[in-house]
PDB file of C-alpha atoms in Angstrom:
ATOM      1  CA  PHE I   1     100.478 131.908 110.297  1.00  0.00           C
ATOM      2  CA  ASN I   2     101.737 131.407 106.727  1.00  0.00           C
ATOM      3  CA  HIS I   3     105.207 132.784 107.491  1.00  0.00           C
ATOM      4  CA  LEU I   4     105.527 130.180 110.238  1.00  0.00           C
ATOM      5  CA  LEU I   5     104.522 127.539 107.715  1.00  0.00           C
ATOM      6  CA  LEU I   6     107.360 128.664 105.485  1.00  0.00           C
ATOM      7  CA  VAL I   7     109.772 128.352 108.405  1.00  0.00           C
ATOM      8  CA  LEU I   8     108.345 124.897 109.079  1.00  0.00           C
ATOM      9  CA  SER I   9     108.671 123.870 105.473  1.00  0.00           C
ATOM     10  CA  THR I  10     112.423 124.430 105.425  1.00  0.00           C
ATOM     11  CA  LEU I  11     112.972 122.094 108.368  1.00  0.00           C
ATOM     12  CA  PHE I  12     112.162 118.806 106.724  1.00  0.00           C
ATOM     13  CA  ILE I  13     114.385 116.010 105.600  1.00  0.00           C
ATOM     14  CA  VAL I  14     113.478 113.263 103.169  1.00  0.00           C
ATOM     15  CA  ALA I  15     112.599 109.819 104.528  1.00  0.00           C
ATOM     16  CA  CYS I  16     112.655 106.403 102.890  1.00  0.00           C
ATOM     17  CA  GLY I  17     111.379 102.873 103.523  1.00  0.00           C
ATOM     18  CA  ASP I  18     108.032 101.138 103.046  1.00  0.00           C
ATOM     19  CA  LEU I  19     105.605 103.724 104.330  1.00  0.00           C
ATOM     20  CA  GLY I  20     102.473 102.912 102.347  1.00  0.00           C
ATOM     21  CA  THR I  21     101.181 104.304  99.067  1.00  0.00           C
ATOM     22  CA  GLU I  22     103.021 107.373  97.818  1.00  0.00           C
ATOM     23  CA  LYS I  23     101.708 110.489  96.107  1.00  0.00           C
ATOM     24  CA  ASN I  24     103.581 113.688  95.397  1.00  0.00           C
ATOM     25  CA  TYR I  25     102.201 117.185  95.844  1.00  0.00           C
ATOM     26  CA  ASN I  26     104.491 120.004  94.718  1.00  0.00           C
ATOM     27  CA  GLY I  27     107.647 118.354  96.114  1.00  0.00           C
ATOM     28  CA  THR I  28     106.016 116.898  99.227  1.00  0.00           C
ATOM     29  CA  GLN I  29     106.062 113.098  99.359  1.00  0.00           C
ATOM     30  CA  LEU I  30     102.804 112.009 100.960  1.00  0.00           C
ATOM     31  CA  PHE I  31     102.684 108.401 102.073  1.00  0.00           C
ATOM     32  CA  TYR I  32      99.448 106.955 103.374  1.00  0.00           C
ATOM     33  CA  THR I  33      98.591 103.674 105.040  1.00  0.00           C
ATOM     34  CA  SER I  34      95.821 101.230 104.096  1.00  0.00           C
ATOM     35  CA  ASP I  35      93.368 102.756 106.601  1.00  0.00           C
ATOM     36  CA  ILE I  36      93.390 106.037 104.614  1.00  0.00           C
ATOM     37  CA  THR I  37      91.347 106.296 101.413  1.00  0.00           C
ATOM     38  CA  ASP I  38      92.690 107.717  98.146  1.00  0.00           C
ATOM     39  CA  ALA I  39      90.158 110.532  98.495  1.00  0.00           C
ATOM     40  CA  GLU I  40      91.413 111.410 101.996  1.00  0.00           C
ATOM     41  CA  ALA I  41      95.021 111.386 100.789  1.00  0.00           C
ATOM     42  CA  ASP I  42      94.121 113.682  97.869  1.00  0.00           C
ATOM     43  CA  LYS I  43      92.248 116.031 100.180  1.00  0.00           C
ATOM     44  CA  VAL I  44      95.288 116.272 102.472  1.00  0.00           C
ATOM     45  CA  GLY I  45      97.622 116.738  99.491  1.00  0.00           C
ATOM     46  CA  GLU I  46      95.471 119.545  98.107  1.00  0.00           C
ATOM     47  CA  TYR I  47      95.349 121.132 101.571  1.00  0.00           C
ATOM     48  CA  LEU I  48      99.150 120.979 101.877  1.00  0.00           C
ATOM     49  CA  VAL I  49      99.469 122.789  98.538  1.00  0.00           C
ATOM     50  CA  SER I  50      96.774 125.418  99.215  1.00  0.00           C
ATOM     51  CA  SER I  51      98.121 126.148 102.730  1.00  0.00           C
ATOM     52  CA  GLY I  52     101.623 126.743 101.371  1.00  0.00           C
ATOM     53  CA  PHE I  53     103.111 123.737 103.183  1.00  0.00           C
ATOM     54  CA  ALA I  54     103.867 121.947  99.901  1.00  0.00           C
ATOM     55  CA  ASP I  55     105.980 124.678  98.313  1.00  0.00           C
ATOM     56  CA  GLY I  56     108.292 122.796  95.954  1.00  0.00           C
ATOM     57  CA  GLN I  57     110.856 121.954  98.670  1.00  0.00           C
ATOM     58  CA  GLU I  58     111.366 118.240  99.267  1.00  0.00           C
ATOM     59  CA  LYS I  59     109.454 117.077 102.333  1.00  0.00           C
ATOM     60  CA  THR I  60     108.162 113.750 103.578  1.00  0.00           C
ATOM     61  CA  VAL I  61     104.895 113.223 105.421  1.00  0.00           C
ATOM     62  CA  GLN I  62     102.710 110.233 106.186  1.00  0.00           C
ATOM     63  CA  LEU I  63      99.025 109.981 106.889  1.00  0.00           C
ATOM     64  CA  ALA I  64      97.687 107.154 109.038  1.00  0.00           C
ATOM     65  CA  LYS I  65      94.621 106.507 111.157  1.00  0.00           C
ATOM     66  CA  THR I  66      94.222 104.747 114.484  1.00  0.00           C
ATOM     67  CA  GLY I  67      90.615 104.314 115.536  1.00  0.00           C
ATOM     68  CA  GLY I  68      88.963 107.675 114.892  1.00  0.00           C
ATOM     69  CA  THR I  69      92.220 109.648 115.111  1.00  0.00           C
ATOM     70  CA  TYR I  70      94.118 110.807 112.040  1.00  0.00           C
ATOM     71  CA  GLU I  71      97.895 110.853 112.432  1.00  0.00           C
ATOM     72  CA  PHE I  72      99.798 113.383 110.363  1.00  0.00           C
ATOM     73  CA  LYS I  73     103.445 112.358 110.599  1.00  0.00           C
ATOM     74  CA  MET I  74     106.193 114.621 109.357  1.00  0.00           C
ATOM     75  CA  VAL I  75     109.950 114.461 109.349  1.00  0.00           C
ATOM     76  CA  VAL I  76     111.534 117.277 111.366  1.00  0.00           C
ATOM     77  CA  LYS I  77     115.091 118.232 112.210  1.00  0.00           C
ATOM     78  CA  LYS I  78     116.220 116.557 115.413  1.00  0.00           C
ATOM     79  CA  GLY I  79     115.569 118.670 118.493  1.00  0.00           C
ATOM     80  CA  LEU I  80     112.673 120.554 116.941  1.00  0.00           C
ATOM     81  CA  GLU I  81     110.192 118.330 118.738  1.00  0.00           C
ATOM     82  CA  GLN I  82     111.408 119.854 122.034  1.00  0.00           C
ATOM     83  CA  ASP I  83     110.887 123.473 120.931  1.00  0.00           C
ATOM     84  CA  GLN I  84     107.885 125.079 122.678  1.00  0.00           C
ATOM     85  CA  GLU I  85     107.245 127.537 119.857  1.00  0.00           C
ATOM     86  CA  TYR I  86     107.002 124.659 117.396  1.00  0.00           C
ATOM     87  CA  ALA I  87     104.816 122.673 119.797  1.00  0.00           C
ATOM     88  CA  THR I  88     102.200 125.433 119.545  1.00  0.00           C
ATOM     89  CA  LEU I  89     102.618 125.637 115.792  1.00  0.00           C
ATOM     90  CA  PHE I  90     102.258 121.858 115.371  1.00  0.00           C
ATOM     91  CA  LYS I  91      99.103 121.761 117.537  1.00  0.00           C
ATOM     92  CA  ASN I  92      97.545 124.644 115.597  1.00  0.00           C
ATOM     93  CA  PHE I  93      98.416 123.038 112.254  1.00  0.00           C
ATOM     94  CA  ALA I  94      96.749 119.789 113.393  1.00  0.00           C
ATOM     95  CA  ALA I  95      93.652 121.758 114.493  1.00  0.00           C
ATOM     96  CA  GLU I  96      93.445 123.539 111.131  1.00  0.00           C
ATOM     97  CA  MET I  97      93.820 120.245 109.299  1.00  0.00           C
ATOM     98  CA  SER I  98      91.033 118.756 111.446  1.00  0.00           C
ATOM     99  CA  ARG I  99      88.729 121.666 110.639  1.00  0.00           C
ATOM    100  CA  ASP I 100      89.618 122.120 106.958  1.00  0.00           C
ATOM    101  CA  VAL I 101      90.166 118.510 105.849  1.00  0.00           C
ATOM    102  CA  PHE I 102      88.643 116.006 108.261  1.00  0.00           C
ATOM    103  CA  GLY I 103      85.388 117.664 109.336  1.00  0.00           C
ATOM    104  CA  GLY I 104      86.455 118.153 112.954  1.00  0.00           C
ATOM    105  CA  ALA I 105      87.873 114.648 113.554  1.00  0.00           C
ATOM    106  CA  GLN I 106      90.794 114.308 115.979  1.00  0.00           C
ATOM    107  CA  VAL I 107      94.186 114.932 114.349  1.00  0.00           C
ATOM    108  CA  ASP I 108      97.512 114.283 116.069  1.00  0.00           C
ATOM    109  CA  LEU I 109     100.678 115.646 114.526  1.00  0.00           C
ATOM    110  CA  HIS I 110     103.672 113.337 114.950  1.00  0.00           C
ATOM    111  CA  ALA I 111     107.101 114.976 114.764  1.00  0.00           C
ATOM    112  CA  CYS I 112     109.282 112.181 113.337  1.00  0.00           C
ATOM    113  CA  ASP I 113     112.879 111.301 112.583  1.00  0.00           C
ATOM    114  CA  GLU I 114     114.063 110.665 109.019  1.00  0.00           C
ATOM    115  CA  ASN I 115     112.601 107.125 109.131  1.00  0.00           C
ATOM    116  CA  LEU I 116     109.168 108.487 110.125  1.00  0.00           C
ATOM    117  CA  GLU I 117     109.580 107.073 113.626  1.00  0.00           C
ATOM    118  CA  THR I 118     107.617 109.246 116.052  1.00  0.00           C
ATOM    119  CA  LEU I 119     109.736 111.433 118.339  1.00  0.00           C
ATOM    120  CA  ARG I 120     106.818 113.267 119.935  1.00  0.00           C
ATOM    121  CA  VAL I 121     103.057 113.522 119.431  1.00  0.00           C
ATOM    122  CA  PHE I 122     101.259 116.860 119.385  1.00  0.00           C
ATOM    123  CA  PRO I 123      97.468 116.478 119.768  1.00  0.00           C
ATOM    124  CA  MET I 124      95.551 119.196 117.953  1.00  0.00           C
ATOM    125  CA  ALA I 125      94.903 122.439 119.795  1.00  0.00           C
ATOM    126  CA  MET I 126      91.383 122.784 121.171  1.00  0.00           C
ATOM    127  CA  GLU I 127      89.684 125.960 119.993  1.00  0.00           C
TER     128      GLU I 127
END
């Protein structure tokens, strides 16, 4: 799985705009909205570093929450959201994040354009 993460990590572009509070984890800009606590943001940031996602390359992600669902939004190269291989990867990444960071809560991964506008949503894979 980690080699796929490395492939993933090279496919990001940097976003800008008012996206919430910003923290930086090894080159990854993590924005989070007001419905996410500092502790949750730190937990995600630490997870991104330990999983190899945050690897020093510039990336932009955003963490939000709607109801009981966490939304992990990440900027991807255009067209990637249509790739079946990446669809599986995105769903598995969301499932791992649910298990390892959010205690089993629902996580949806949003593949986004450079402005963090959602192109496609990938609900976490069910184990």
